[in-house]
Coordinates of C-alpha atoms in Angstrom, one line a residue:
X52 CA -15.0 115.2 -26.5
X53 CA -14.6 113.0 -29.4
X54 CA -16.3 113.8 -32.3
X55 CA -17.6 111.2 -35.1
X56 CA -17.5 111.5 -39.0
X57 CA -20.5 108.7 -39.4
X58 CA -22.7 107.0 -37.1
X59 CA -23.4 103.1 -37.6
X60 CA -27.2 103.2 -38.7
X61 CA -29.1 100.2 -40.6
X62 CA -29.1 99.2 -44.2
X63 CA -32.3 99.4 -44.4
X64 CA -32.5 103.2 -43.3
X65 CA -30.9 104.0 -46.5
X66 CA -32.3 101.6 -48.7
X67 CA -36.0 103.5 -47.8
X68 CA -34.1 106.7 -48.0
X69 CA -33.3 106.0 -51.8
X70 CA -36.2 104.7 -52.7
X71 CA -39.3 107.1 -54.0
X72 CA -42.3 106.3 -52.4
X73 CA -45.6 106.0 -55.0
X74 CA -47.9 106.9 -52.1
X75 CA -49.3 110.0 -51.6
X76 CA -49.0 111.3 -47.5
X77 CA -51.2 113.3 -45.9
X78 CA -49.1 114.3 -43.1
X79 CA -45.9 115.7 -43.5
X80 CA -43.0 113.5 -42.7
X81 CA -40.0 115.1 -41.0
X82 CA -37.3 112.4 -40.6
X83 CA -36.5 111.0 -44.3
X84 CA -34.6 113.1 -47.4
X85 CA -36.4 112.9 -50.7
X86 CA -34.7 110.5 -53.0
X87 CA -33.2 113.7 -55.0
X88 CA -31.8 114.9 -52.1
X89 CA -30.1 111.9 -50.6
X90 CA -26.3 111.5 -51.1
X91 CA -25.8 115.3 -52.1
X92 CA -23.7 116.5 -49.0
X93 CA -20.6 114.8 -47.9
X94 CA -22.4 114.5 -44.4
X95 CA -25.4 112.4 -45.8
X96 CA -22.4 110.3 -47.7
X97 CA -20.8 109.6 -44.5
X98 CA -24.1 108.8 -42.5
X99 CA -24.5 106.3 -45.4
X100 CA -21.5 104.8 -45.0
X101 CA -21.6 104.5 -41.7
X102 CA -22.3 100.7 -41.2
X103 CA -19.3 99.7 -43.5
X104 CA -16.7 101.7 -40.9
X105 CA -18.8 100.1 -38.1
X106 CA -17.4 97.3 -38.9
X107 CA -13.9 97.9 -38.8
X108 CA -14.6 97.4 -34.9
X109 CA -14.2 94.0 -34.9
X110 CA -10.6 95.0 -35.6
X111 CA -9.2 95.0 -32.3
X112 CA -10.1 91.0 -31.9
X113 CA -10.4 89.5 -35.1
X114 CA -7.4 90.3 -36.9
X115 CA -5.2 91.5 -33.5
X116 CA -5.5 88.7 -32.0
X117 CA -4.1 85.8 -34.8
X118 CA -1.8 88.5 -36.3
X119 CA 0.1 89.4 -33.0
X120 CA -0.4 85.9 -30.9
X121 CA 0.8 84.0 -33.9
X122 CA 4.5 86.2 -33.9
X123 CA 7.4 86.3 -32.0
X124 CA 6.3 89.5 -29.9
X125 CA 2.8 88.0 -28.3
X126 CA 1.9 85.3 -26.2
X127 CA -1.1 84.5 -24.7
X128 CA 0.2 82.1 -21.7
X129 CA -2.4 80.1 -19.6
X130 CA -2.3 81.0 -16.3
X131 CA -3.9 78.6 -14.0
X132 CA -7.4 78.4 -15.0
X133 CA -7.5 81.3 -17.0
X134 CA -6.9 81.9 -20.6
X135 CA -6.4 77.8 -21.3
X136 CA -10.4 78.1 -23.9
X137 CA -9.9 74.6 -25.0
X138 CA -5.7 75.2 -26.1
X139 CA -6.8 78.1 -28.7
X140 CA -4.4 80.8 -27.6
X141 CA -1.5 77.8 -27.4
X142 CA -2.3 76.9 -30.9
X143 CA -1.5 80.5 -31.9
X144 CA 2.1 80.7 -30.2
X145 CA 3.0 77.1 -31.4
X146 CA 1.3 77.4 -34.6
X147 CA -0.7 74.0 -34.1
X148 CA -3.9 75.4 -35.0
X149 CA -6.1 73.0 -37.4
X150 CA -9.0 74.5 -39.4
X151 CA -11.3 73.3 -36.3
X152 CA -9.7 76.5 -34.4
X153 CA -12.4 78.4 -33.3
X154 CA -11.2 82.0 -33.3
X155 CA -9.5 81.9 -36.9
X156 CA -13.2 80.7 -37.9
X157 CA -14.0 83.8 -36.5
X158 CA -11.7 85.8 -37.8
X159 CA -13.0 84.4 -41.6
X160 CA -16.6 85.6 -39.9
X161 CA -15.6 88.9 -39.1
X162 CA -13.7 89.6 -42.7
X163 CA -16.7 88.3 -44.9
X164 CA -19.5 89.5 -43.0
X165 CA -18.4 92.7 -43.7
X166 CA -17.1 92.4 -47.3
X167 CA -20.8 91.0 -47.6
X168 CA -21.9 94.5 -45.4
X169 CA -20.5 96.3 -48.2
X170 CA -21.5 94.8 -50.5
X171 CA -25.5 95.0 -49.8
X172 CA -24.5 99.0 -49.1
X173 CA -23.1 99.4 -53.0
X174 CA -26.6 99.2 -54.5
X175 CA -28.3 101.4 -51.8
X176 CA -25.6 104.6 -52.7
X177 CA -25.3 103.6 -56.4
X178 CA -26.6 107.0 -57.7
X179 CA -23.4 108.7 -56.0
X180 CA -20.1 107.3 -57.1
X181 CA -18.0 109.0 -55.2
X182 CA -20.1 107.0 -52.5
X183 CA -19.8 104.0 -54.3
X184 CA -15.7 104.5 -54.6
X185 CA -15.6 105.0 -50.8
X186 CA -17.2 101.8 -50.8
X187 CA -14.7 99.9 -52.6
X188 CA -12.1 101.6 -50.8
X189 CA -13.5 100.1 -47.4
X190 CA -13.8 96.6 -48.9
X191 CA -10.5 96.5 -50.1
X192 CA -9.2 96.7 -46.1
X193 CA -11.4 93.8 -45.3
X194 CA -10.1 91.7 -48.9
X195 CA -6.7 93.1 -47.6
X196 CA -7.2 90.9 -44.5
X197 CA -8.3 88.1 -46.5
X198 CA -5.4 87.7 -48.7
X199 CA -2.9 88.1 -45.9
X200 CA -4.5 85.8 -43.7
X201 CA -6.2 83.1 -46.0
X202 CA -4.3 83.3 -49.7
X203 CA -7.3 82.0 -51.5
X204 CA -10.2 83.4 -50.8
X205 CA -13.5 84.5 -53.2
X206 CA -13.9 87.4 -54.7
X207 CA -17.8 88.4 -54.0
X208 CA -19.1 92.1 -55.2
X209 CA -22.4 91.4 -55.0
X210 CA -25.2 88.8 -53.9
X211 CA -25.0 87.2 -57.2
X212 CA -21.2 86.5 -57.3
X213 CA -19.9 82.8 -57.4
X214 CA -18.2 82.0 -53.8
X215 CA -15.4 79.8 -55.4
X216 CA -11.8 80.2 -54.4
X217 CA -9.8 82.1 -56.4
X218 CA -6.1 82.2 -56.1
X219 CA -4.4 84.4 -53.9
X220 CA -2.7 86.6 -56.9
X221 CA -6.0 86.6 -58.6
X222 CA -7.4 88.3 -54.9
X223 CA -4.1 90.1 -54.9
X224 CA -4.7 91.9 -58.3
X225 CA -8.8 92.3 -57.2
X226 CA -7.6 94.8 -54.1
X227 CA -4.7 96.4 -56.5
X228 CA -7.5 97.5 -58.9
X229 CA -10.2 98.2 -56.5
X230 CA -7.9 100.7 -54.8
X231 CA -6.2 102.1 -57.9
X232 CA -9.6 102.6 -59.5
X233 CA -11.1 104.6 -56.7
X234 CA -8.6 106.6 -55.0
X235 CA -8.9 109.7 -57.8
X236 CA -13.0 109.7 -56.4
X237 CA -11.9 110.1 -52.6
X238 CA -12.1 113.2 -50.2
X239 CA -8.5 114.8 -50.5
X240 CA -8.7 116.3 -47.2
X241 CA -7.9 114.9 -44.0
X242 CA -11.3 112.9 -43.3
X243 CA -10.6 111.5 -40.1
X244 CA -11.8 107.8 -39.6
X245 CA -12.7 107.8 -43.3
X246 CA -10.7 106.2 -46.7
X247 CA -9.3 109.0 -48.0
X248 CA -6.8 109.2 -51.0
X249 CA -4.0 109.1 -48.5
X250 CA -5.5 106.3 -46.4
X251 CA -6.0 104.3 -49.5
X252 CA -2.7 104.9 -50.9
X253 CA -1.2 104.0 -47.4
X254 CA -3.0 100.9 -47.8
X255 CA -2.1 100.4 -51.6
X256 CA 1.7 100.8 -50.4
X257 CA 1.2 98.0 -47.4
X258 CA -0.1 95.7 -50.3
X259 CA 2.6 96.2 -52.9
X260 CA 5.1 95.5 -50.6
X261 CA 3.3 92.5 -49.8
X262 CA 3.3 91.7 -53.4
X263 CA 6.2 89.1 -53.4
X264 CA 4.3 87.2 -50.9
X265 CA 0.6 87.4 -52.5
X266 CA 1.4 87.3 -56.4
X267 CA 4.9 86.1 -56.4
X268 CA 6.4 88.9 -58.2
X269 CA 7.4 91.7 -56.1
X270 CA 6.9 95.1 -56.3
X271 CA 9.6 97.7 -54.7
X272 CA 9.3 100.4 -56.8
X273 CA 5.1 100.9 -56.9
X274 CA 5.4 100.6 -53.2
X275 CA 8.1 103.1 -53.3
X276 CA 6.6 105.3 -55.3
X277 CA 2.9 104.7 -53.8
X278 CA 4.7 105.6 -50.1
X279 CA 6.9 108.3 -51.6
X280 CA 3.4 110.0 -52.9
X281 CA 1.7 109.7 -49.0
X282 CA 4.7 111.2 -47.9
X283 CA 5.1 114.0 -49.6
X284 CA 0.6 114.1 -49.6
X285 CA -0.7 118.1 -49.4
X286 CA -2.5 117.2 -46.7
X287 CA 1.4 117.3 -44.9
X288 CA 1.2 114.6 -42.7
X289 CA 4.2 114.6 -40.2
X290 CA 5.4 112.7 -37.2
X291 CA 4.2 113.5 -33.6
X292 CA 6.9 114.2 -30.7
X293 CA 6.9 110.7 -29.7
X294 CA 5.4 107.7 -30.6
X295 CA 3.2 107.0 -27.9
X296 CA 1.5 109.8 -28.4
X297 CA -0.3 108.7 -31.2
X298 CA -2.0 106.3 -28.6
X299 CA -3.2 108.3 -25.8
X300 CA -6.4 108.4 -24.9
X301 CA -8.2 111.2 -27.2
X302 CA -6.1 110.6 -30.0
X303 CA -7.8 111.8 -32.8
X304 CA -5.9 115.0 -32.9
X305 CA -2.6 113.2 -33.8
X306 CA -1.3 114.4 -37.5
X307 CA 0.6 110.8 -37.7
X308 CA -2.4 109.1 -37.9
X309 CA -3.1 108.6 -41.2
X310 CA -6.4 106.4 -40.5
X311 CA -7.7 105.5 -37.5
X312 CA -11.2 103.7 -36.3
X313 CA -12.8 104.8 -33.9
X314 CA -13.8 103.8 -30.5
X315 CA -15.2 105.6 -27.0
X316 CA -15.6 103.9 -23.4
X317 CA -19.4 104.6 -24.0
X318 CA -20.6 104.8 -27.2
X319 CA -18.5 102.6 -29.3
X320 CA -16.7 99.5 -27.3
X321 CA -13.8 97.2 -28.2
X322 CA -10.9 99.3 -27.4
X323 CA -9.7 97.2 -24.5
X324 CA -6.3 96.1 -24.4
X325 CA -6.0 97.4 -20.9
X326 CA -8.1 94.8 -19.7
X327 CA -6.2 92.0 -21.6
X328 CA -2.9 92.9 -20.6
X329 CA -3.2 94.2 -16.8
X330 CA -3.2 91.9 -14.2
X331 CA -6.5 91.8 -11.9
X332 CA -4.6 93.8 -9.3
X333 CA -3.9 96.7 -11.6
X334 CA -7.7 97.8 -11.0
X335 CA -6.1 99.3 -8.0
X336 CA -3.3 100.8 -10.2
X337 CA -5.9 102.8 -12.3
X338 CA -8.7 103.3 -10.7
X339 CA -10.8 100.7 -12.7
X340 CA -14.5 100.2 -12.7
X341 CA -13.8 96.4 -13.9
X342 CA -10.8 94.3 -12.9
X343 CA -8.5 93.3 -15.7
X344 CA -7.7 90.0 -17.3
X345 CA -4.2 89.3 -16.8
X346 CA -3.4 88.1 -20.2
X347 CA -1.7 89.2 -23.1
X348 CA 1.9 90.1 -22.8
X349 CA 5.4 90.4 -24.9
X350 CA 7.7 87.7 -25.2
X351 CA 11.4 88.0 -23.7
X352 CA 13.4 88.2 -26.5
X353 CA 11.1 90.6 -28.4
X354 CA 11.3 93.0 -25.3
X355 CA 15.0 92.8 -25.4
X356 CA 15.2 94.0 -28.5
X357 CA 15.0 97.6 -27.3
X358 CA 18.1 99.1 -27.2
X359 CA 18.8 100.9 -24.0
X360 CA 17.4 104.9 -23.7
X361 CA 14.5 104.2 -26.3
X362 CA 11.9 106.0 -25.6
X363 CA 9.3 103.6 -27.0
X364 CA 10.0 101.6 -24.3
X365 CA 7.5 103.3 -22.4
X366 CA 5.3 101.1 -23.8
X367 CA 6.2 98.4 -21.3
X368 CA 4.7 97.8 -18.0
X369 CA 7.5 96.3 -15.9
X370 CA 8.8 94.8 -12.6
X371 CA 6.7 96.0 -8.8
X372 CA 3.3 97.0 -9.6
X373 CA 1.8 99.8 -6.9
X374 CA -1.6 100.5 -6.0
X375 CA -2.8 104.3 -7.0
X376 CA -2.0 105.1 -3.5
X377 CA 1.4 103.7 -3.7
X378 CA 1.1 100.4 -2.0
X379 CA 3.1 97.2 -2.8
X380 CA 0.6 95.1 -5.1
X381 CA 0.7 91.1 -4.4
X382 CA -0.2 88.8 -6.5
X383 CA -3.0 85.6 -5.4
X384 CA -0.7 84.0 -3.3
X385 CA 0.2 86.9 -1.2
X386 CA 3.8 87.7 -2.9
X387 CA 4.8 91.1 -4.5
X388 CA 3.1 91.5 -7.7
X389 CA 6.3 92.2 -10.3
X390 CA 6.0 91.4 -13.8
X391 CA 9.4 89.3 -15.6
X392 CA 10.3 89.2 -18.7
X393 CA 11.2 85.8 -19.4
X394 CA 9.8 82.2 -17.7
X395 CA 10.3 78.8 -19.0
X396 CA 6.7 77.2 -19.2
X397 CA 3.9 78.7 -21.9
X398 CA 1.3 76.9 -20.3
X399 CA 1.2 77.2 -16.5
X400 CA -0.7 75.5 -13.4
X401 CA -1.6 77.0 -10.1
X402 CA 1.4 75.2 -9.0
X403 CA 3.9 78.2 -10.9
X404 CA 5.3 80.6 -8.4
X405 CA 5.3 82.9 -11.8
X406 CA 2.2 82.1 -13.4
X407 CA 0.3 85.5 -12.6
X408 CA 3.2 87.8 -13.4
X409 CA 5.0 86.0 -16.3
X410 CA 5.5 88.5 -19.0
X411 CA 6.0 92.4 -19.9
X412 CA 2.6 94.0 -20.5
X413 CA 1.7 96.9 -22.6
X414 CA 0.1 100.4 -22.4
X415 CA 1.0 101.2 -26.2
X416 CA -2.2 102.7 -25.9
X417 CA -2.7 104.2 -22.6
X418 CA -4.7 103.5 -19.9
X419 CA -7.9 105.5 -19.1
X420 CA -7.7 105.9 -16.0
X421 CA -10.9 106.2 -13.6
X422 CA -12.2 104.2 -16.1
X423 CA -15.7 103.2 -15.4
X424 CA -16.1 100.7 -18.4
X425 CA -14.1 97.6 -19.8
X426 CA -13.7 99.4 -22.9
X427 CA -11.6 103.1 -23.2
X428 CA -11.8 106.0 -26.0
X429 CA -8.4 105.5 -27.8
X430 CA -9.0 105.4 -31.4
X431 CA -7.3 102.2 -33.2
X432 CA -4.5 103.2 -35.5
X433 CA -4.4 101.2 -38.6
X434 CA -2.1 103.5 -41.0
X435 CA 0.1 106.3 -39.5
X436 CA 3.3 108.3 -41.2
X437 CA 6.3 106.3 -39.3
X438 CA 4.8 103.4 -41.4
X439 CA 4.6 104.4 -44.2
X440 CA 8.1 105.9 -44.2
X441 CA 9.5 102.1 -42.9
X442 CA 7.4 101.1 -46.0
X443 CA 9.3 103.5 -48.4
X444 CA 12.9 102.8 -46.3
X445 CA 12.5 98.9 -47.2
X446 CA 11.1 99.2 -50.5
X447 CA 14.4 101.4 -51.5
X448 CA 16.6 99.2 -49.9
X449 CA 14.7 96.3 -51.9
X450 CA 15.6 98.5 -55.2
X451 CA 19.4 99.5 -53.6
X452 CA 18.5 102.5 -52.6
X453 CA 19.8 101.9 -48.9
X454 CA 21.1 106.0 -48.9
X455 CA 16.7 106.4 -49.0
X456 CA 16.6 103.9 -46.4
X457 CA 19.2 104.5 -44.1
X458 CA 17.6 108.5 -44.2
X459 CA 14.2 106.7 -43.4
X460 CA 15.0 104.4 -41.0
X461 CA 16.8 106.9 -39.2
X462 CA 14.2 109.8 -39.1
X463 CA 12.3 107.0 -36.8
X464 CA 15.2 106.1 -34.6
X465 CA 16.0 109.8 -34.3
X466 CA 12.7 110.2 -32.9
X467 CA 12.8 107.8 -30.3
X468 CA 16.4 109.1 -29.2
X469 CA 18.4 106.1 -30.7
X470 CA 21.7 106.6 -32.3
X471 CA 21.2 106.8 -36.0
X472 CA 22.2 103.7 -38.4
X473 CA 25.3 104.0 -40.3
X474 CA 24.2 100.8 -42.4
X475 CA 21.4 98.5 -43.1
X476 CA 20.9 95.0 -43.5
X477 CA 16.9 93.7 -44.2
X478 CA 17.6 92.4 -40.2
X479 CA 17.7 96.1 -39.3
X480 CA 15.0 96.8 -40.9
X481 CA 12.7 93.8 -40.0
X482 CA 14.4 94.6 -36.1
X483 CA 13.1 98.6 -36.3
X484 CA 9.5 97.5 -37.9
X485 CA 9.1 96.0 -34.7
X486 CA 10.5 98.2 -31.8
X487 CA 8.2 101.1 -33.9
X488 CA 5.1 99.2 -35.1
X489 CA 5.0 96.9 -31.6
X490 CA 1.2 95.6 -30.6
X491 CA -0.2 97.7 -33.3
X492 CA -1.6 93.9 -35.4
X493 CA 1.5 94.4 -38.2
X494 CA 4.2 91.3 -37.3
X495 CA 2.7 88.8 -38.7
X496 CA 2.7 90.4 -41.6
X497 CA 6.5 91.5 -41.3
X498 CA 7.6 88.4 -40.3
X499 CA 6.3 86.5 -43.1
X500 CA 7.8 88.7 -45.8
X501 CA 10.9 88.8 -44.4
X502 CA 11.0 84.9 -44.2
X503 CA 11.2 84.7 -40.6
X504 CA 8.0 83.6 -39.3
X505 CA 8.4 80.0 -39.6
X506 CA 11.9 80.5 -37.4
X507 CA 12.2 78.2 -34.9
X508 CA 11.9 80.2 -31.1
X509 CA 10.6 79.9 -27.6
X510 CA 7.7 78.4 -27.0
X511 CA 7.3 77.7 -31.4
X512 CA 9.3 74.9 -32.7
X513 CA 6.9 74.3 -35.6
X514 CA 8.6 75.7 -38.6
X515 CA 6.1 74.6 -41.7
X516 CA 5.7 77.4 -43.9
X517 CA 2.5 76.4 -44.7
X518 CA 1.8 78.1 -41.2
X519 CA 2.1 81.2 -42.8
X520 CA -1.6 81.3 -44.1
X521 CA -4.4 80.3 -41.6
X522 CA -6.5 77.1 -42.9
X523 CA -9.9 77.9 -44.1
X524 CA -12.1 77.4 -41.2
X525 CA -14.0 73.6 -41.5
X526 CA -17.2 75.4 -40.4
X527 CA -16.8 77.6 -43.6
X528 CA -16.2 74.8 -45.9
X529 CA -18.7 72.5 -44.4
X530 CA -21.4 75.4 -45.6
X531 CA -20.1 76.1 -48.9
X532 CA -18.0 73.3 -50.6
X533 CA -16.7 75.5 -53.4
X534 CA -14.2 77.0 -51.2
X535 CA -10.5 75.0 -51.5
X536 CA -8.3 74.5 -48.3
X537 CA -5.4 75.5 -47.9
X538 CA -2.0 73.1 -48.5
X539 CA -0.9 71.6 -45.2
X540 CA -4.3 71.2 -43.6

């Protein structure tokens, strides 16, 4: 059974736990800690974090979705009446949205409702720093998102801050010192589900070697040596037997997994890429209590990109799909029900023989099956060993270190019983980001600072770089008029 580090409680819980009350009880009360008392065990310090991980839920939607859909490994194809919602998913594949695009409004939603989360929780645990650091640490994922997804964005610590735009390096430099200034007050240990020093290094790493694009001077050798430091952590991270299995089901035993947030099919939902990705007929498949969605899936090119015996290609859901009990599934017009990886239209009618089976699906993270609920218990993996070591293999081929990187790059391939790399070219790298990070909400990112996500490809023929940082939502602006949009919108 899954076991939790915090619970998601209320502000205002803790605000009345730290305050002293002036009013003298006559009956004893057994459910509150005297203000002295609060915040003195690391169990009472990770209760009182709890609504700031909480959060991090939103994860699997809000920044998932525009960071995978938007790159060349995730479409969202309409299929007959289904999945069309007014041309959003479209917009993301083509990259036509406009700042009227719903979901990236609520993407901005999701990352500044919590920053603002925080935010009310730093006063409430101000009497404990190491609380307060945690804190920081926590913001600086959802500012993280912020940067990478909007470039300008305000910096807002408190209720009292100004809600201008800044520029992006000035947001850039914000996380950098937020991060550097609280890692030494983290738990050393292996905290699962919570920012640890590893965890926030991890995450200091992804953000220098973003640096180029955020600040316009790049950083190789801080990420380097940030990675470098994760790697060789006492807490002796190492890479599982495969990569899949830091995916299954109960994954929180994995010793890849560097952080993780987590989810179960009852008490915490939002894990439920099953039910975007499946077809409806794969209920039969898996014994589910809900049928699926028949949605998300890879794009042709990306899924050729595996070379032949890799054993992340397990990922993939392919070809004939069979009923549990081994029966031929058909699709809603009565023909075998077998997925293909490529098809020529990436908005379909009833009218397309292929509509319901276009596209490789995924079970990256695998499928609960007997499943009662829409939502399953694999934990989301947001930092894990293989990437940080692809962090450290690019920033020392960055710095000409490509002996490092090939050594890196290598140990990852090795893994997944691919020949080793004899050389590397920043294509190999970019190519092996992918096949090992696949569906996990990183190519966006990639793409972009390897200068390939404006490329020209199927279904995309919009190649503005301006696309490369969403607009500020119009809702957002219409309520506060100090925030700036960004150029091309």
């Amino acid at each position: 059974m899954k076991k939790y580090i915090y619970k998601v409680l209320s502000v205002g819980v803790f605000a009345s736990l730290a305050l002293s009350s002036c009013t003298d009880l006559t009956e004893p009360v057994y459910d509150s800690i005297p203000a002295d008392q609060f915040l003195k065990t690391d169990a009472q310090i990770a209760a009182a974090l709890g609504p700031a991980y909480g959060g991090l839920r939103g994860i699997t939607w809000d920044w998932f979705n525009p960071s995978e859909a938007s790159s060349d490994e995730l479409i969202v194809p309409t299929r007959g009446g289904d999945w069309y919602d007014g041309g959003d998913w479209l917009a993301y594949s083509r990259h036509t949205w406009t700042p009227q695009h719903g979901p990236i409004n609520g993407m901005w939603g999701f990352i500044f409702g919590n920053i603002s989360q925080v935010n009310q929780l730093i006063p409430v645990v101000a009497s404990n720093q190491k609380a307060v650091d945690e804190l920081r640490a926590v913001r600086a994922i959802y500012y993280f998102m912020a940067v990478d997804a909007f470039g300008n964005v305000p910096i807002v610590t408190d209720n009292k801050s100004s809600a201008a735009t800044k520029t992006r390096a000035e947001v850039y430099a914000f996380i950098v010192s937020e991060l550097t200034s609280a890692i030494p007050n983290l738990p050393t240990g292996k905290a699962y589900s919570r920012m640890t020093q590893d965890a926030a290094k991890a995450l200091l790493a992804k953000v220098y070697l973003n640096a180029g694009v955020y600040s316009g001077t790049t950083q190789w050798q801080k990420a380097y040596d940030t990675a470098d430091q994760v790697i060789k952590s006492s807490n002796n991270w190492s890479l599982a037997s495969s990569t899949l299995s830091n995916f299954i089901v109960q994954n929180q035993g994995s010793n890849e997994n560097i952080f993780a947030i987590p989810f179960d099919s009852f008490k915490a939902g939002g894990m439920n890429f099953q039910m975007r990705t499946l077809h409806y007929a794969n209920q039969q498949t898996y014994g589910l209590g809900n049928s699926p969605w028949n949605g998300f899936c890879t794009l042709a090119d990306f899924y050729n990109s595996f070379e032949s015996g890799d054993l992340r290609g397990a990922m993939w859901i392919k070809g004939q799909q069979y009923a549990a009990s081994g029966a031929k599934l058909k699709d809603a017009k009565g023909a075998d029900l077998a997925f293909v990886a490529d098809w020529e239209k990436d908005q379909m009618t009833d009218a397309d023989a292929v509509y319901q089976v276009a596209g490789i699906r995924s079970q990256k993270y695998e499928i609960q099956k007997n499943n009662p609920n829409g939502d399953q218990s694999n934990d989301y993996v947001f930092l894990r060993l293989a990437d940080v070591i692809l962090m450290r293999a690019e920033a020392a081929f960055r710095l000409g270190n490509t002996a490092q990187a090939l050594t890196d790059i290598n140990a990852i391939r090795t893994r997944s019983g691919v020949a080793a790399l004899t050389t590397v070219t920043a294509d190999d790298i970019l190519a092996e980001r992918g096949r090992e990070l696949a569906w996990e909400g990183w190519r966006r990112n990639d793409l972009i600072r390897f200068g390939k996500f404006s490329t020209a490809r199927k279904f995309m023929t919009v190649t503005d770089k301006t696309r490369e940082l969403f607009p500020i939502p119009q809702p957002r602006r219409d309520a506060n008029p100090l925030l700036t949009q960004n150029p091309g919108y």
